[in-house]
Coordinates of C-alpha atoms in Angstrom, one line a residue:
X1 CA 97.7 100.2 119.0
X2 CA 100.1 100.0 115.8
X3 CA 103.5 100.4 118.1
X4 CA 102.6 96.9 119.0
X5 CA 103.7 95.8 115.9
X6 CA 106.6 98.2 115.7
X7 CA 110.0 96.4 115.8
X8 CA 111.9 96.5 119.1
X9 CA 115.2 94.9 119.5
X10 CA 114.7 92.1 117.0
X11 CA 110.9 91.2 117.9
X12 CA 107.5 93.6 117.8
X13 CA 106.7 95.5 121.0
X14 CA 103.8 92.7 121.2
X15 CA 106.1 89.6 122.1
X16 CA 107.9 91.2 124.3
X17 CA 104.9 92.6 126.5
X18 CA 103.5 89.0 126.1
X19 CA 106.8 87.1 127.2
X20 CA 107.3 89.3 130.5
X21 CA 103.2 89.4 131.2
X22 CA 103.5 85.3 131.2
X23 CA 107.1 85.3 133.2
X24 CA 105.2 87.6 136.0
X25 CA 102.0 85.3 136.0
X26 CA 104.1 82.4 135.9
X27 CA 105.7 83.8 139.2
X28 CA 102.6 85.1 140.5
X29 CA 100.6 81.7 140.0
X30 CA 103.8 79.8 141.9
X31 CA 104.4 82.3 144.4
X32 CA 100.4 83.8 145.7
X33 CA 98.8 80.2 144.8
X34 CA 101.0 76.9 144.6
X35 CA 103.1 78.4 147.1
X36 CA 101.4 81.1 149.4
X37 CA 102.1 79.0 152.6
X38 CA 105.8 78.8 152.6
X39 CA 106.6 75.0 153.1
X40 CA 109.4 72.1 152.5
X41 CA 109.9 71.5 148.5
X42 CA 110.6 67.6 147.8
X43 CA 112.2 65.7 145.2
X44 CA 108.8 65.0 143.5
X45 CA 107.1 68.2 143.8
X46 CA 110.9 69.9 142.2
X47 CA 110.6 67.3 139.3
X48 CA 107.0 68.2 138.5
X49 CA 107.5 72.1 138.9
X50 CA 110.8 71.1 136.4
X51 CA 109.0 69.8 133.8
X52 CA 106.4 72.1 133.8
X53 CA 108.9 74.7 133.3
X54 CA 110.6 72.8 130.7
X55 CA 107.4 71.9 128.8
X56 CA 106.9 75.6 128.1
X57 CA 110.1 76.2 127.4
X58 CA 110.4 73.7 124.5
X59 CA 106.8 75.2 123.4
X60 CA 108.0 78.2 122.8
X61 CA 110.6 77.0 120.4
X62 CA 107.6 76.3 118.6
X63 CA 106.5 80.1 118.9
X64 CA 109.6 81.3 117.8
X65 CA 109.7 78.9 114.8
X66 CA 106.8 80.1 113.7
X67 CA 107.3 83.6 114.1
X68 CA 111.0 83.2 113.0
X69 CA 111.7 80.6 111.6
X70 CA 113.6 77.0 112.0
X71 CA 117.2 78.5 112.2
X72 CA 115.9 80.9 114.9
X73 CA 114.0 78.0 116.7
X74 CA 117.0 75.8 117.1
X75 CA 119.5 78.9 118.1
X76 CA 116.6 79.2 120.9
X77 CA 116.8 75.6 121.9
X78 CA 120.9 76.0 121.8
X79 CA 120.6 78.9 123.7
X80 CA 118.3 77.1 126.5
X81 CA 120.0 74.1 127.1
X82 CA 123.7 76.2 127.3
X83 CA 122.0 78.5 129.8
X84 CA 120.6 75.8 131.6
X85 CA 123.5 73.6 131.3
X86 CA 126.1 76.3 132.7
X87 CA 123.8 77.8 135.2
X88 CA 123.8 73.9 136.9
X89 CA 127.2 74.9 138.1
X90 CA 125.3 78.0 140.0
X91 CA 123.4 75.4 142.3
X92 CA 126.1 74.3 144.2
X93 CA 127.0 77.8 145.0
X94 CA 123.0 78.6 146.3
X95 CA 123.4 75.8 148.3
X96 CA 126.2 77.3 150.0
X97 CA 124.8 80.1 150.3
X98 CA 121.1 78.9 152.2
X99 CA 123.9 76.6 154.2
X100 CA 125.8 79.4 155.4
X101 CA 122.6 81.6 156.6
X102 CA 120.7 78.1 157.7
X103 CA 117.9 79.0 155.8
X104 CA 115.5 75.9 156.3
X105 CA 113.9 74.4 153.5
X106 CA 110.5 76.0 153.5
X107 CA 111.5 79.0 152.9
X108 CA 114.4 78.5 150.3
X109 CA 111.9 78.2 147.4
X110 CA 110.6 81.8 147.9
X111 CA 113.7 83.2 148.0
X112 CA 114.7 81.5 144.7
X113 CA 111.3 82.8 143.3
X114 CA 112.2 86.8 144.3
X115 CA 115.7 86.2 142.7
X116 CA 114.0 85.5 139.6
X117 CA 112.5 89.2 139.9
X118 CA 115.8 90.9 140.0
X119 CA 117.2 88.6 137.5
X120 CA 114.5 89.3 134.5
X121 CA 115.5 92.9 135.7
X122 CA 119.4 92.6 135.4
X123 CA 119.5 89.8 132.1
X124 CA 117.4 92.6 130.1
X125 CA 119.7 95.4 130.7
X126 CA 123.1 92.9 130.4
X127 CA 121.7 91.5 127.6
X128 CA 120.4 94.8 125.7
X129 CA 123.9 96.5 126.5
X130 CA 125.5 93.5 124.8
X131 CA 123.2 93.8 121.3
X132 CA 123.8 97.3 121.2
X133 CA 127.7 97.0 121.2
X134 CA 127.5 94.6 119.2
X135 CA 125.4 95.7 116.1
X136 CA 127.8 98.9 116.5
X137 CA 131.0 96.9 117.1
X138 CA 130.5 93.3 115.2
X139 CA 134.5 92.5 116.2
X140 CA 133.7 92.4 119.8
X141 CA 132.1 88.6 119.0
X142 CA 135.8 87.7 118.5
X143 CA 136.1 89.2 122.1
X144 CA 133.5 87.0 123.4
X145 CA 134.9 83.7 121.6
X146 CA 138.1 84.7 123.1
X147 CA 136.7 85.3 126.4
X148 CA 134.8 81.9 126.0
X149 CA 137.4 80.0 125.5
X150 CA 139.9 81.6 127.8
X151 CA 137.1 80.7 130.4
X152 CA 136.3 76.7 129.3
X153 CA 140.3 76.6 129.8
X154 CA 140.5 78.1 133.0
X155 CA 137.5 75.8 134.4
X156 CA 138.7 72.6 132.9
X157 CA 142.6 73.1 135.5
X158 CA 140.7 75.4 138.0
X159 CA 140.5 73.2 141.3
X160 CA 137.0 72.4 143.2
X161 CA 137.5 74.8 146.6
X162 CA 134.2 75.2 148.3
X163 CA 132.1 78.6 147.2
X164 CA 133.6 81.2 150.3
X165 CA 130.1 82.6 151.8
X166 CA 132.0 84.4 154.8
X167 CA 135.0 86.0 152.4
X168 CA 132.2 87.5 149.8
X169 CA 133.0 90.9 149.2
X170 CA 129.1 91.9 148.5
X171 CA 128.5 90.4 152.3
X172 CA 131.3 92.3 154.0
X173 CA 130.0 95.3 152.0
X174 CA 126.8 94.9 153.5
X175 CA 127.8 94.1 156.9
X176 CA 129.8 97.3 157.2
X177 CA 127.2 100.0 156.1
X178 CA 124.0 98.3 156.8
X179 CA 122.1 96.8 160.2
X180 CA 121.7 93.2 159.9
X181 CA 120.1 90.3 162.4
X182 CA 121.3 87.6 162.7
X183 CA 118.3 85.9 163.5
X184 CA 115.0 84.4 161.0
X185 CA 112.5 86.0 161.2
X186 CA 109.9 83.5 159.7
X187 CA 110.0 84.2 155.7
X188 CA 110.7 88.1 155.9
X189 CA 113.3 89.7 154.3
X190 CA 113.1 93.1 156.8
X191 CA 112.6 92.7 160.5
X192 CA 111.9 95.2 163.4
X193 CA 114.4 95.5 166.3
X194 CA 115.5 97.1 169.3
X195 CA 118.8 98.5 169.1
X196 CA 120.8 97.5 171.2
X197 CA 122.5 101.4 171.4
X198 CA 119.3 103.1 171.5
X199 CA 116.7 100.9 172.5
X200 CA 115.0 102.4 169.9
X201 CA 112.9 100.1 167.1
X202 CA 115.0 99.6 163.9
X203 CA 114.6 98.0 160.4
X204 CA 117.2 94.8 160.0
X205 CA 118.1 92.6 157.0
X206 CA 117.4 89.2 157.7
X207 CA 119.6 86.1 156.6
X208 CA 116.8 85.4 154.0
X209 CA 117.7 89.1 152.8
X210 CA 121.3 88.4 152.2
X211 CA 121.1 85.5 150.8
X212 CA 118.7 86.7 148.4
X213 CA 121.3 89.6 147.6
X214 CA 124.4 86.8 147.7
X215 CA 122.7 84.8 145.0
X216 CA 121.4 87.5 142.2
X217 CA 125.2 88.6 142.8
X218 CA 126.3 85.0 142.0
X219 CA 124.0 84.8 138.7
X220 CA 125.3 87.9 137.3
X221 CA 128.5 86.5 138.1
X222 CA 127.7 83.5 136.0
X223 CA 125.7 85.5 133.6
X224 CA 129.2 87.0 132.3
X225 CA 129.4 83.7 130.8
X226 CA 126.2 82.5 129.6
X227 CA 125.5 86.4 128.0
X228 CA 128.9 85.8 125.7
X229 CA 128.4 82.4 125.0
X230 CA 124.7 82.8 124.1
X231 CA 126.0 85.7 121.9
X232 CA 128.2 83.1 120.0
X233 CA 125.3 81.3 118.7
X234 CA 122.7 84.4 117.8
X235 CA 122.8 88.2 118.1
X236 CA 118.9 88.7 118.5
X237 CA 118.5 89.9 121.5
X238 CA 114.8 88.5 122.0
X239 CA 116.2 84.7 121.3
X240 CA 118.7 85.2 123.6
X241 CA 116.4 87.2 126.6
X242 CA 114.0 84.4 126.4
X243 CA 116.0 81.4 126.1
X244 CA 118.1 83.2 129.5
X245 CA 114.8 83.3 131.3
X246 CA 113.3 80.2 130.8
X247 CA 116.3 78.3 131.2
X248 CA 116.8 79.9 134.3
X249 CA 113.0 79.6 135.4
X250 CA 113.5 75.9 135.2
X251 CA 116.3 75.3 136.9
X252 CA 115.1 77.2 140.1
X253 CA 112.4 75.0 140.1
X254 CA 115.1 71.9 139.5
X255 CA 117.4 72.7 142.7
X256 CA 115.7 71.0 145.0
X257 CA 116.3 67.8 143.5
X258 CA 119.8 68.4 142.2
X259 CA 120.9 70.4 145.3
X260 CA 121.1 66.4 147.0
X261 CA 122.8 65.1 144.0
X262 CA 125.3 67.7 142.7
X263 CA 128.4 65.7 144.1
X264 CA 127.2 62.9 141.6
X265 CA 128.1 65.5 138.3
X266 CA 131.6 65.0 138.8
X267 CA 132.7 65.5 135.4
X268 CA 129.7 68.3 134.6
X269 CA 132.1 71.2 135.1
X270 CA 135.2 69.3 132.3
X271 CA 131.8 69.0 130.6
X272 CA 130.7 72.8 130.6
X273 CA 134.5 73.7 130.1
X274 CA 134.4 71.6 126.6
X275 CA 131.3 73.6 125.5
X276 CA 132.1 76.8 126.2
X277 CA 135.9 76.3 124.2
X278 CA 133.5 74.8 121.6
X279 CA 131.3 77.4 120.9
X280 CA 134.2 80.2 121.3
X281 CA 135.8 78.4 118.4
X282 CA 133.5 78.0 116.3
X283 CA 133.6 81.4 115.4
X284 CA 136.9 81.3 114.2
X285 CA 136.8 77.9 112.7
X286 CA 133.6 79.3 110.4
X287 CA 135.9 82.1 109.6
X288 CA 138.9 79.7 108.5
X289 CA 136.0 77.6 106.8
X290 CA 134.6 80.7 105.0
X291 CA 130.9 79.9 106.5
X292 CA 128.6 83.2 107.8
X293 CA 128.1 80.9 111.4
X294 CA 128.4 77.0 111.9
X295 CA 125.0 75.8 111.1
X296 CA 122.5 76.4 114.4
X297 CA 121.8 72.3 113.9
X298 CA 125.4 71.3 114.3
X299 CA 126.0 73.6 117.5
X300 CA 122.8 72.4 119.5
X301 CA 124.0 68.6 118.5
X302 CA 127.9 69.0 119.4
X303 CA 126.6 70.6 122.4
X304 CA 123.9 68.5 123.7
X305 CA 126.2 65.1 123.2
X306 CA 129.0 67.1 125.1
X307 CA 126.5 67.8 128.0
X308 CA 125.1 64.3 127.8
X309 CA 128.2 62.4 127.6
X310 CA 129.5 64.6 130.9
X311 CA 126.5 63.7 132.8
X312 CA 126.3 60.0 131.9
X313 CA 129.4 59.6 132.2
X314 CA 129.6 61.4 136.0
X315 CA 126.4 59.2 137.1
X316 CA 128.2 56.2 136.2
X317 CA 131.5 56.9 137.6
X318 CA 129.8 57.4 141.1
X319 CA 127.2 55.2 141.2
X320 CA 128.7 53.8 144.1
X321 CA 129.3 56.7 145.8
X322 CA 127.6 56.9 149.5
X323 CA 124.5 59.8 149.5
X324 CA 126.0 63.2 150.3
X325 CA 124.8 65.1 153.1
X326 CA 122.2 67.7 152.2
X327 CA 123.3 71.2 151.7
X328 CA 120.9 73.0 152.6
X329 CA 119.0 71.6 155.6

């Protein structure tokens, strides 16, 4: 049993095996127990599920500290709250998306819970690609500050168009080469049909299929932004894997309750366009300084006040805004 202990991409063989074994009975728990009868999530039940997830994401800041250390603890905590903080910006477009397919409610929770799947799949191999280049190739963190800051520019002017479900290119992909129905088929994501050329039975997507594909597209979409920008603040690839996945387990949990309040973050995207020009230039600013990194403290304060102040601020701007019609009925 010694290659437990052996060390594997910046942590022994051991904490990884025991971070994925808790993500899949975490899923397993909320998918074959809390959730085996597929059923309408509400505000409450989203907040609870929230801060369950949270709670043991904070924990394990405490795990890392101790097996790590305080600077690796708090470039954790930086890591979770950017991930969760820029992957807010990926609810409005799932709401779309369930919107588009009129998924109802009850069944939009296990969808969410199956993306998880193919994202702990996708942010491993994303994530180890981007350690290896960059122990081999330490310039290409100037890449991603570039890139970072390029991308908090371009959000800050971009306008607000609506997500385009129908215009997707991964859905007209689809729609070409494979058979799809059109119609639910309770919570399935495969249905048996008659063809209507043959007569003959055939396997169909479903709408719960494609919008499962639609949204693991969109997070790696917005994973070529979180990845760099988690890469700004550490290079171990075991602070950044975990702080992606429980930030991300958390906030599936969350979008039930933020899917009915999302037009109240008005500001949330100038917000997330601050932080991510903020942590791109850091880099160089540490440079011109003549400091190794800006110290882990000083990026999870900047960034949690620019967050805060963009979410305060938002809520109080449109306090007086009538309720917005829900996305996703």
């Amino acid at each position: 049993m010694d290659f437990l202990w052996v060390d594997f991409q910046g942590a022994a063989v051991w904490m990884w095996l025991a971070f994925i074994s808790a993500v899949i009975a975490l899923l397993a728990l909320d998918l074959g127990v809390l959730h085996r009868k597929s059923h309408e999530i509400g505000i409450r039940e989203s907040l609870l599920m929230t801060g369950f997830y949270m709670t043991l994401g904070i924990l394990f800041a405490g795990f890392v500290w101790s097996q790590f250390g305080q600077q690796a603890s708090v470039e954790y905590l930086t890591g979770f709250v950017i991930e969760k903080s820029l992957a807010m910006d990926n609810i409005f477009v799932i709401a779309m998306i369930f919107g588009y397919f009129s998924i109802p409610r009850e069944y939009q929770h296990r969808v969410l819970l199956y993306g998880i799947l193919g994202v702990i799949v996708l942010r491993g191999i994303m994530i180890g690609a981007g350690a290896a280049v960059v122990e081999n190739y330490g310039w290409v963190l100037y890449l991603f500050a570039a890139f970072l800051i390029i991308t908090g520019v371009k959000m800050m002017f971009s306008s607000s168009e609506p997500y385009d479900v129908e215009n997707n290119p991964v859905l007209k992909i689809l729609r070409k080469h494979l058979p799809i129905t059109d119609r639910l088929h309770g919570e399935k994501f495969f249905a048996r049909e008659n063809d209507p050329k043959t007569g003959r039975l055939k396997t169909y997507l479903t709408p719960l299929m494609l919008a499962l594909i639609l949204i693991e597209f969109a997070d790696l979409v917005f994973a070529v932004d979180s990845i760099p920008a988690i890469f700004a603040i550490t290079t171990d690839p075991f602070i950044v894997y975990t702080s992606n996945i429980f930030a991300i387990l958390g906030l599936r949990a969350l979008y039930f309750a933020l899917a009915a309040l999302i037009h109240r973050f008005a500001y949330l995207k100038y917000a997330l366009s601050v932080v991510l020009i903020f942590i791109g230039s850091k880099i160089f600013v540490a440079d011109m300084l003549g400091l190794a990194k800006i110290p882990p403290l000083v990026s999870l304060g900047v960034t949690v006040a620019i967050l805060a102040a963009g979410i305060l601020g938002s809520l109080w701007a449109t306090r007086d805004r009538p309720a917005a019609t829900k996305l996703a009925e």
